[in-house]
Tab-separated table of C-alpha atoms and ligand atoms in Angstrom:
chain	number	residue	atom	x	y	z
A	1	MET	CA	155.113	129.564	135.753
A	2	ALA	CA	158.093	131.205	134.046
A	3	VAL	CA	160.078	133.535	136.246
A	4	ALA	CA	160.024	136.970	134.683
A	5	ARG	CA	163.317	138.721	134.102
A	6	ALA	CA	163.677	142.049	135.859
A	7	PRO	CA	162.297	144.553	133.380
A	8	PRO	CA	164.695	147.125	131.957
A	9	ARG	CA	164.209	150.632	133.253
A	10	LEU	CA	162.985	153.336	130.936
A	11	ARG	CA	165.159	156.376	130.474
A	12	SER	CA	162.853	159.342	130.988
A	13	GLY	CA	164.951	162.404	131.920
A	14	LYS	CA	164.537	164.243	128.635
A	15	SER	CA	160.799	163.495	128.338
A	16	ALA	CA	160.314	164.664	131.933
A	17	ARG	CA	162.137	167.946	131.222
A	18	ALA	CA	160.207	168.430	127.975
A	19	PHE	CA	156.924	167.815	129.795
A	20	ALA	CA	157.762	170.318	132.533
A	21	ARG	CA	158.500	172.931	129.877
A	22	ALA	CA	155.396	171.952	127.865
A	23	GLN	CA	153.139	172.471	130.858
A	24	ARG	CA	154.226	176.089	131.014
A	25	ILE	CA	152.867	176.774	127.532
A	26	LEU	CA	150.490	174.025	126.344
A	27	VAL	CA	147.340	173.315	128.334
A	28	GLY	CA	148.274	170.338	130.503
A	29	GLY	CA	151.436	170.023	128.424
A	30	VAL	CA	149.600	168.497	125.460
A	31	ASN	CA	147.290	169.208	122.561
A	32	SER	CA	144.886	166.330	123.181
A	33	PRO	CA	144.099	165.219	126.739
A	34	VAL	CA	144.882	161.498	126.584
A	35	ARG	CA	148.483	162.258	125.606
A	36	ALA	CA	149.101	163.630	129.097
A	37	PHE	CA	149.124	160.060	130.550
A	38	ARG	CA	146.635	161.083	133.267
A	39	ASP	CA	144.917	157.703	132.955
A	40	VAL	CA	148.109	155.732	133.520
A	41	GLY	CA	150.065	158.219	135.656
A	42	GLY	CA	153.732	159.037	135.088
A	43	THR	CA	155.472	161.109	132.469
A	44	PRO	CA	154.279	161.106	128.878
A	45	LEU	CA	156.756	160.071	126.232
A	46	PHE	CA	157.934	162.767	123.870
A	47	ILE	CA	158.353	161.114	120.501
A	48	ALA	CA	161.342	161.889	118.305
A	49	ARG	CA	160.712	159.658	115.290
A	50	GLY	CA	158.886	156.643	113.935
A	51	ARG	CA	159.631	154.087	111.230
A	52	GLY	CA	157.535	151.041	110.356
A	53	PRO	CA	156.146	149.540	113.583
A	54	TRP	CA	158.676	151.398	115.760
A	55	ILE	CA	158.724	154.708	117.572
A	56	GLU	CA	161.645	156.252	119.434
A	57	ASP	CA	161.303	158.859	122.174
A	58	ILE	CA	163.677	161.737	122.891
A	59	ASP	CA	165.427	159.655	125.577
A	60	GLY	CA	166.308	157.045	122.960
A	61	ASN	CA	163.841	154.356	124.143
A	62	ARG	CA	162.422	152.318	121.288
A	63	PHE	CA	158.954	150.804	121.273
A	64	VAL	CA	156.774	148.686	119.040
A	65	ASP	CA	153.840	151.045	118.576
A	66	TYR	CA	150.234	149.868	118.730
A	67	VAL	CA	148.686	153.329	119.015
A	68	MET	CA	149.675	154.242	115.467
A	69	SER	CA	148.377	157.792	115.775
A	70	TRP	CA	145.121	156.362	117.113
A	71	GLY	CA	144.562	154.237	114.056
A	72	ALA	CA	145.562	156.686	111.349
A	73	LEU	CA	148.752	154.847	110.379
A	74	ILE	CA	147.588	151.581	108.862
A	75	LEU	CA	150.881	151.268	106.939
A	76	GLY	CA	153.038	152.012	109.985
A	77	HIS	CA	155.248	155.069	110.465
A	78	ALA	CA	156.776	156.986	107.573
A	79	PRO	CA	156.070	154.477	104.798
A	80	PRO	CA	158.343	155.482	101.877
A	81	GLU	CA	155.428	155.496	99.389
A	82	VAL	CA	153.649	158.136	101.468
A	83	VAL	CA	156.683	160.183	102.492
A	84	THR	CA	157.813	160.564	98.878
A	85	VAL	CA	154.497	161.879	97.552
A	86	VAL	CA	154.124	164.253	100.515
A	87	GLN	CA	157.598	165.643	99.809
A	88	GLU	CA	156.740	166.063	96.134
A	89	ALA	CA	153.416	167.733	96.962
A	90	ALA	CA	155.145	170.108	99.400
A	91	GLU	CA	157.570	171.163	96.654
A	92	ARG	CA	154.571	172.193	94.545
A	93	GLY	CA	152.999	174.258	97.349
A	94	THR	CA	151.501	173.347	100.695
A	95	SER	CA	148.079	174.976	100.431
A	96	PHE	CA	146.127	177.030	97.925
A	97	GLY	CA	142.621	177.320	99.326
A	98	ALA	CA	141.537	176.542	95.770
A	99	ALA	CA	140.508	173.420	93.875
A	100	THR	CA	143.141	170.774	93.120
A	101	GLU	CA	142.960	167.509	91.195
A	102	ALA	CA	144.162	165.432	94.149
A	103	GLU	CA	140.880	166.087	95.992
A	104	VAL	CA	138.916	164.711	93.051
A	105	GLU	CA	141.161	161.666	92.801
A	106	LEU	CA	140.919	160.842	96.500
A	107	GLY	CA	137.146	161.345	96.432
A	108	GLU	CA	136.832	158.961	93.496
A	109	ALA	CA	139.078	156.398	95.154
A	110	ILE	CA	136.896	156.486	98.269
A	111	ARG	CA	133.703	156.089	96.232
A	112	ARG	CA	135.129	153.087	94.355
A	113	ALA	CA	135.719	151.378	97.714
A	114	MET	CA	132.532	152.659	99.368
A	115	PRO	CA	129.793	153.092	96.766
A	116	SER	CA	127.343	154.604	99.304
A	117	VAL	CA	129.532	157.729	99.246
A	118	GLN	CA	128.046	159.239	96.105
A	119	ARG	CA	129.178	162.747	97.004
A	120	ILE	CA	131.875	163.716	99.480
A	121	ARG	CA	133.212	166.792	101.276
A	122	PHE	CA	136.728	166.787	102.727
A	123	VAL	CA	137.370	168.434	106.089
A	124	SER	CA	140.389	168.407	108.406
A	125	SER	CA	139.346	166.331	111.433
A	126	GLY	CA	136.936	163.603	112.453
A	127	THR	CA	135.206	166.091	114.739
A	128	GLU	CA	134.428	168.326	111.778
A	129	ALA	CA	133.235	165.329	109.749
A	130	THR	CA	130.651	164.160	112.304
A	131	MET	CA	129.572	167.682	113.228
A	132	SER	CA	129.010	168.535	109.565
A	133	ALA	CA	127.284	165.241	108.707
A	134	ILE	CA	124.822	165.855	111.537
A	135	ARG	CA	124.188	169.399	110.329
A	136	ALA	CA	123.534	168.052	106.820
A	137	ALA	CA	121.172	165.413	108.239
A	138	ARG	CA	119.266	168.067	110.169
A	139	GLY	CA	119.145	170.333	107.138
A	140	PHE	CA	117.863	167.517	104.946
A	141	THR	CA	115.245	166.093	107.327
A	142	LYS	CA	114.337	169.445	108.923
A	143	ARG	CA	114.382	167.656	112.286
A	144	THR	CA	116.559	168.313	115.330
A	145	LYS	CA	117.069	165.223	117.489
A	146	LEU	CA	120.007	162.885	117.258
A	147	VAL	CA	120.348	159.343	118.591
A	148	LYS	CA	123.824	158.261	119.658
A	149	PHE	CA	125.105	155.311	121.672
A	150	GLU	CA	126.662	155.020	125.097
A	151	GLY	CA	130.399	154.471	124.781
A	152	CYS	CA	130.637	155.703	121.180
A	153	TYR	CA	132.845	158.747	120.594
A	154	HIS	CA	132.306	160.978	117.611
A	155	GLY	CA	134.633	163.885	118.304
A	156	HIS	CA	134.052	166.854	120.559
A	157	ALA	CA	131.213	168.842	118.970
A	158	ASP	CA	128.755	170.116	121.604
A	159	GLY	CA	125.860	167.789	120.814
A	160	LEU	CA	128.111	164.742	120.938
A	161	LEU	CA	129.633	165.340	124.362
A	162	VAL	CA	126.680	163.897	126.217
A	163	ARG	CA	126.129	160.997	128.546
A	164	ALA	CA	122.991	159.034	129.168
A	165	GLY	CA	120.460	160.595	131.480
A	166	SER	CA	118.640	158.424	133.987
A	167	GLY	CA	116.728	155.551	132.422
A	168	VAL	CA	117.138	154.079	129.003
A	169	ALA	CA	117.052	155.871	125.665
A	170	ALA	CA	117.235	159.071	127.667
A	171	ALA	CA	117.815	162.627	126.580
A	172	GLY	CA	121.449	163.435	127.232
A	173	LEU	CA	123.101	165.529	129.912
A	174	PRO	CA	126.273	167.470	129.154
A	175	ARG	CA	129.427	165.419	129.706
A	176	SER	CA	131.624	168.467	129.430
A	177	ALA	CA	131.457	171.873	131.016
A	178	GLY	CA	130.698	174.460	128.369
A	179	VAL	CA	128.048	172.364	126.637
A	180	PRO	CA	124.617	173.955	127.104
A	181	GLY	CA	121.959	171.630	128.487
A	182	SER	CA	119.668	172.750	125.690
A	183	ILE	CA	122.070	171.277	123.129
A	184	ALA	CA	122.746	168.081	125.082
A	185	ARG	CA	119.013	167.505	125.409
A	186	SER	CA	118.601	167.219	121.665
A	187	THR	CA	120.839	164.129	121.806
A	188	ILE	CA	119.192	160.884	122.873
A	189	VAL	CA	121.561	158.263	124.237
A	190	ALA	CA	120.791	154.580	123.660
A	191	ARG	CA	122.609	151.370	124.579
A	192	TYR	CA	124.983	149.933	122.015
A	193	ASN	CA	123.850	146.591	120.631
A	194	ASP	CA	120.389	147.052	122.170
A	195	LEU	CA	117.846	147.528	119.393
A	196	ASP	CA	114.929	147.558	121.826
A	197	ASP	CA	116.411	150.670	123.389
A	198	VAL	CA	116.508	152.339	119.984
A	199	VAL	CA	112.932	151.246	119.289
A	200	ARG	CA	111.920	152.979	122.546
A	201	ALA	CA	113.752	156.124	121.481
A	202	PHE	CA	111.857	156.124	118.192
A	203	GLU	CA	108.544	155.465	119.923
A	204	ARG	CA	109.039	158.591	121.995
A	205	HIS	CA	110.820	160.879	119.570
A	206	GLY	CA	110.498	159.214	116.134
A	207	LYS	CA	109.206	162.144	114.127
A	208	ASP	CA	111.855	164.467	115.585
A	209	VAL	CA	114.871	162.224	114.975
A	210	ALA	CA	117.057	163.599	112.197
A	211	ALA	CA	119.644	160.851	112.430
A	212	VAL	CA	121.139	157.935	114.289
A	213	ILE	CA	124.927	158.128	114.471
A	214	VAL	CA	126.882	154.999	115.323
A	215	GLU	CA	130.385	153.586	115.225
A	216	PRO	CA	129.559	150.435	113.236
A	217	VAL	CA	132.339	148.734	115.178
A	218	ALA	CA	132.758	150.621	118.446
A	219	GLY	CA	136.398	151.575	118.840
A	220	ASN	CA	136.239	154.058	121.688
A	221	MET	CA	135.186	151.670	124.443
A	222	GLY	CA	137.896	149.200	123.632
A	223	VAL	CA	136.612	147.295	120.623
A	224	VAL	CA	132.990	146.160	120.641
A	225	PRO	CA	131.658	144.565	117.446
A	226	PRO	CA	128.054	145.060	116.389
A	227	ALA	CA	125.785	142.211	117.500
A	228	LYS	CA	124.164	140.220	114.728
A	229	GLY	CA	121.248	142.226	113.365
A	230	PHE	CA	122.122	145.472	115.209
A	231	LEU	CA	123.249	147.500	112.208
A	232	GLU	CA	120.517	145.967	110.033
A	233	GLY	CA	117.983	146.936	112.702
A	234	LEU	CA	119.229	150.528	112.791
A	235	ARG	CA	118.959	150.624	109.004
A	236	ALA	CA	115.340	149.444	109.067
A	237	LEU	CA	114.297	151.708	111.958
A	238	THR	CA	115.760	154.863	110.458
A	239	ARG	CA	114.259	154.086	107.064
A	240	ASP	CA	110.819	153.457	108.593
A	241	HIS	CA	110.895	156.746	110.502
A	242	GLY	CA	112.299	158.991	107.781
A	243	SER	CA	115.549	159.491	109.738
A	244	LEU	CA	119.058	159.142	108.364
A	245	LEU	CA	121.627	156.557	109.380
A	246	ILE	CA	125.144	157.936	109.834
A	247	PHE	CA	128.051	155.512	110.115
A	248	ASP	CA	131.008	157.094	111.867
A	249	GLU	CA	133.759	155.192	110.089
A	250	VAL	CA	136.537	157.527	111.241
A	251	ILE	CA	138.300	154.482	112.692
A	252	THR	CA	136.785	151.616	110.696
A	253	GLY	CA	136.991	153.222	107.236
A	254	PHE	CA	139.725	151.464	105.226
A	255	ARG	CA	140.737	149.643	108.401
A	256	VAL	CA	138.331	146.747	108.828
A	257	GLY	CA	138.402	146.267	105.055
A	258	ARG	CA	138.575	148.368	101.885
A	259	GLY	CA	134.850	148.973	102.050
A	260	GLY	CA	134.944	149.822	105.773
A	261	ALA	CA	132.433	148.373	108.203
A	262	GLN	CA	129.612	148.977	105.727
A	263	GLY	CA	131.369	146.673	103.272
A	264	ARG	CA	132.201	144.107	105.920
A	265	TYR	CA	128.674	143.882	107.334
A	266	GLY	CA	126.730	144.665	104.150
A	267	VAL	CA	124.690	147.504	105.649
A	268	THR	CA	124.457	150.770	103.707
A	269	PRO	CA	124.204	154.037	105.657
A	270	ASP	CA	122.882	157.313	104.266
A	271	LEU	CA	125.959	159.242	105.372
A	272	THR	CA	129.480	158.151	106.277
A	273	CYS	CA	132.164	159.966	108.255
A	274	LEU	CA	135.794	159.193	107.529
A	275	GLY	CA	139.134	160.319	108.949
A	276	LYS	CA	142.379	158.731	110.182
A	277	VAL	CA	143.404	156.280	107.392
A	278	ILE	CA	142.133	158.466	104.531
A	279	GLY	CA	144.633	161.155	105.568
A	280	GLY	CA	147.585	158.770	105.714
A	281	GLY	CA	148.790	160.436	108.925
A	282	LEU	CA	148.066	164.003	107.792
A	283	PRO	CA	145.008	166.007	108.829
A	284	ALA	CA	142.215	164.903	106.513
A	285	ALA	CA	138.715	163.652	107.152
A	286	ALA	CA	135.493	163.628	105.177
A	287	TYR	CA	131.766	163.150	105.222
A	288	GLY	CA	129.713	161.934	102.340
A	289	GLY	CA	126.865	159.754	101.203
A	290	ARG	CA	123.601	159.955	99.318
A	291	GLU	CA	123.675	162.542	96.565
A	292	ASP	CA	120.281	163.992	97.506
A	293	VAL	CA	121.339	164.424	101.144
A	294	MET	CA	124.761	165.883	100.352
A	295	SER	CA	123.100	168.330	97.947
A	296	VAL	CA	121.888	170.347	100.936
A	297	VAL	CA	125.507	171.358	101.642
A	298	ALA	CA	126.841	174.708	100.369
A	299	PRO	CA	127.387	175.737	97.602
A	300	LEU	CA	124.563	173.491	96.320
A	301	GLY	CA	122.228	173.956	99.269
A	302	PRO	CA	121.456	175.935	102.422
A	303	VAL	CA	123.620	174.010	104.954
A	304	TYR	CA	126.816	175.998	105.449
A	305	GLN	CA	130.161	174.282	105.976
A	306	ALA	CA	133.631	175.325	104.803
A	307	GLY	CA	137.352	174.998	105.607
A	308	THR	CA	140.510	176.970	104.782
A	309	LEU	CA	142.688	173.849	104.767
A	310	ALA	CA	139.991	171.366	103.687
A	311	GLY	CA	141.297	169.060	100.953
A	312	ASN	CA	144.849	170.146	101.735
A	313	PRO	CA	147.214	168.976	98.976
A	314	LEU	CA	149.690	167.262	101.315
A	315	ALA	CA	146.902	165.420	103.130
A	316	MET	CA	145.249	164.398	99.847
A	317	ALA	CA	148.564	163.091	98.514
A	318	ALA	CA	149.198	161.107	101.709
A	319	GLY	CA	145.666	159.698	101.658
A	320	LEU	CA	145.845	158.659	98.011
A	321	ALA	CA	149.256	157.029	98.439
A	322	THR	CA	147.926	155.133	101.468
A	323	LEU	CA	144.779	153.877	99.747
A	324	ARG	CA	146.884	152.714	96.779
A	325	GLN	CA	148.765	150.360	99.108
A	326	LEU	CA	145.574	148.872	100.528
A	327	ARG	CA	144.701	145.971	98.259
A	328	GLU	CA	142.534	142.986	99.225
A	329	SER	CA	145.726	140.968	99.766
A	330	THR	CA	146.999	143.661	102.153
A	331	TYR	CA	143.922	143.206	104.339
A	332	GLY	CA	144.439	139.444	104.222
A	333	ARG	CA	147.966	139.857	105.617
A	334	LEU	CA	146.849	142.416	108.190
A	335	GLU	CA	144.128	140.051	109.340
A	336	GLY	CA	146.785	137.356	109.844
A	337	THR	CA	149.021	139.725	111.829
A	338	SER	CA	146.126	140.846	113.990
A	339	ARG	CA	144.919	137.296	114.617
A	340	ARG	CA	148.417	136.315	115.709
A	341	PHE	CA	148.614	139.344	117.995
A	342	GLU	CA	145.239	138.613	119.607
A	343	ALA	CA	146.057	134.910	120.085
A	344	GLY	CA	149.345	135.969	121.693
A	345	ILE	CA	147.594	138.101	124.308
A	346	ARG	CA	145.243	135.260	125.194
A	347	ARG	CA	148.125	132.768	125.395
A	348	ALA	CA	150.167	135.037	127.654
A	349	ALA	CA	147.205	135.717	129.920
A	350	THR	CA	146.174	132.070	130.138
A	351	ALA	CA	149.727	130.965	130.971
A	352	ALA	CA	149.793	133.463	133.837
A	353	GLY	CA	146.280	132.573	135.025
A	354	VAL	CA	144.947	136.062	134.268
A	355	VAL	CA	141.349	136.398	133.097
A	356	VAL	CA	141.051	138.565	130.008
A	357	GLU	CA	138.584	139.006	127.199
A	358	THR	CA	139.579	140.172	123.740
A	359	ASN	CA	137.417	141.461	120.896
A	360	ARG	CA	138.804	141.826	117.411
A	361	VAL	CA	137.473	143.040	114.090
A	362	GLY	CA	140.211	143.033	111.451
A	363	SER	CA	143.085	145.082	112.853
A	364	MET	CA	141.096	146.628	115.705
A	365	VAL	CA	141.831	144.732	118.905
A	366	GLY	CA	140.213	145.337	122.292
A	367	LEU	CA	141.629	143.950	125.545
A	368	PHE	CA	139.505	143.810	128.687
A	369	PHE	CA	140.200	142.484	132.149
A	370	HIS	CA	136.732	141.046	132.251
A	371	GLU	CA	135.190	137.627	132.595
A	372	GLY	CA	132.778	136.845	129.786
A	373	PRO	CA	131.766	138.661	126.632
A	374	VAL	CA	132.048	142.442	126.311
A	375	THR	CA	129.134	143.627	124.176
A	376	ASN	CA	128.230	147.094	125.451
A	377	TYR	CA	129.392	150.008	127.562
A	378	ALA	CA	128.212	148.462	130.844
A	379	ASP	CA	130.448	145.427	130.215
A	380	VAL	CA	133.332	147.737	129.387
A	381	GLN	CA	132.799	149.709	132.596
A	382	ALA	CA	132.762	146.479	134.587
A	383	SER	CA	136.251	145.537	133.431
A	384	LYS	CA	139.283	146.400	135.539
A	385	ARG	CA	140.964	149.646	134.632
A	386	GLU	CA	143.860	149.274	137.156
A	387	ALA	CA	144.853	145.942	135.662
A	388	TYR	CA	145.215	147.635	132.287
A	389	VAL	CA	147.323	150.410	133.805
A	390	ARG	CA	149.728	147.859	135.336
A	391	LEU	CA	149.953	146.022	132.021
A	392	PHE	CA	150.602	149.308	130.193
A	393	TRP	CA	153.698	150.047	132.297
A	394	SER	CA	154.937	146.452	132.234
A	395	LEU	CA	154.727	146.465	128.451
A	396	LEU	CA	156.246	149.913	128.092
A	397	ARG	CA	159.304	148.885	130.105
A	398	ARG	CA	159.688	145.965	127.713
A	399	GLY	CA	159.473	148.073	124.565
A	400	VAL	CA	155.779	147.845	123.662
A	401	TYR	CA	153.598	150.946	123.517
A	402	VAL	CA	149.833	150.461	123.754
A	403	ALA	CA	147.332	153.252	124.364
A	404	PRO	CA	148.018	155.229	127.569
A	405	ALA	CA	144.379	154.749	128.612
A	406	ALA	CA	142.183	151.722	129.128
A	407	PHE	CA	139.364	151.021	126.693
A	408	GLU	CA	141.100	152.165	123.543
A	409	SER	CA	141.631	150.090	120.447
A	410	ILE	CA	145.004	148.441	119.840
A	411	PHE	CA	146.086	148.854	116.213
A	412	PRO	CA	148.469	146.444	114.513
A	413	SER	CA	149.594	147.805	111.127
A	414	THR	CA	150.857	146.283	107.897
A	415	ALA	CA	154.370	147.206	109.102
A	416	HIS	CA	154.219	144.914	112.146
A	417	ASP	CA	156.621	142.208	111.012
A	418	SER	CA	157.802	139.062	112.759
A	419	ALA	CA	160.541	140.890	114.656
A	420	ALA	CA	157.993	143.327	116.099
A	421	LEU	CA	155.463	140.604	116.848
A	422	ASP	CA	158.052	138.330	118.495
A	423	LEU	CA	159.238	141.162	120.739
A	424	THR	CA	155.602	141.903	121.579
A	425	GLN	CA	154.944	138.281	122.479
A	426	ARG	CA	157.945	138.095	124.814
A	427	ALA	CA	156.853	141.342	126.432
A	428	MET	CA	153.271	140.068	126.852
A	429	ASP	CA	154.450	136.754	128.309
A	430	GLU	CA	156.679	138.508	130.843
A	431	ALA	CA	154.220	141.303	131.645
A	432	PHE	CA	151.366	138.927	132.389
A	433	SER	CA	153.529	136.543	134.423
A	434	GLU	CA	155.040	139.489	136.358
A	435	ARG	CA	151.539	140.517	137.231
A	436	GLY	CA	150.288	137.057	138.170
A	437	PRO	CA	146.689	135.867	138.400
B	1	PMP	N1	134.872	159.550	115.383
B	1	PMP	C1	135.539	158.498	115.858
B	1	PMP	C2	134.928	157.136	115.737
B	1	PMP	C3	136.791	158.663	116.442
B	1	PMP	O1	137.444	157.607	116.943
B	1	PMP	C4	137.334	159.967	116.534
B	1	PMP	C5	138.690	160.234	117.171
B	1	PMP	N2	139.324	159.218	117.789
B	1	PMP	C6	136.601	161.028	116.025
B	1	PMP	C7	135.384	160.781	115.442
B	1	PMP	C8	137.123	162.423	116.089
B	1	PMP	O2	138.197	162.564	115.201
B	1	PMP	P1	139.286	163.728	115.423
B	1	PMP	O3	140.057	163.362	116.637
B	1	PMP	O4	140.083	163.671	114.148
B	1	PMP	O5	138.538	165.001	115.566
């Protein structure tokens, strides 16, 4: 076994001071909980700048970034094509709260890639997209219940912050204080990749189910691909029961291929939620789908939904510039990069005698300290969180930044070049051998 070099120490004085100050004004020092590093301990990095695959913190440490704004930055940080159009858009005015042509163009570009999106509505966050899609589904079907899956995250709307009750396909219990039980109970939680569980849910609640919402590739419990026939089964079940199928493609949209997961797996949902990549790193998200369903949304129909900054010109410009870069050949290269990255993790782990499992769909990579396949939330829960935390710090000290929490997706981008990948491989080799079997 190779003897690991002593890892360099991180400079952290400025980030520590910034965090102390932040905690006196921002809740927990952050604006989204995972950024506080509670899962990994220690001081969160305060980021100064990013370029390509790199980020630099305010202490001057540089890292190869695999968080990439949680998957939003498929082209890496500050790609010139995006920065230029955002600058130009800003010169023309940052927001009007009125119609602009860029919204139409981005909508059309999305429909060309994802033909199921016949009509679309832009919003500002993934949370708004899923919340609004569910409201539209309820308005269209005139039903109330929702089926979601254990381990899938769809943003923080009340009805989505639920965990499974006792037993399978159970009505949900609140997973957050502040969520009324009455709302959580209208969400039924089923097991991912377990069609029988969904069948049971439909047997009990079929005529009340407005929609099934699913991450077609789960990206919020590490990465868990859909089992063969799972998405097809959800399609058939929802169709048979007059319910709608909602694909939450906030992560997978324009990431696992130009046509998203629906293109990759050839299953067509009624409604699709998008976010992250379509905003090119600015706040944009969307929901859309069948024309008859989307026609229930105001101003055409009785389901109300609106947004002051929805379709924001800077976000639309960034999204359009990003989608223009994403050709079939781009996905081919990204696939190659991601395959190399995944193989590198396995090689490093094997050399050090560490048991890991990886799942990968396109440029979504999941790493689990688990023996055997990871196909659902129970498998994810059975993998070792502490081992991930140790790896996180070992990698960070060697200049590689992965998510500061276990069970998140790792996101290579088109900007991850050989220099970044070689550094990552050295860091992986050393981190795993430092840790030992
Ligand atoms: N859906 C999925 C699949 C997500 O991964 C996320 C966020 N990670 C959301 C919805 C919520 O998006 P946002 O954080 O933009 O509200």
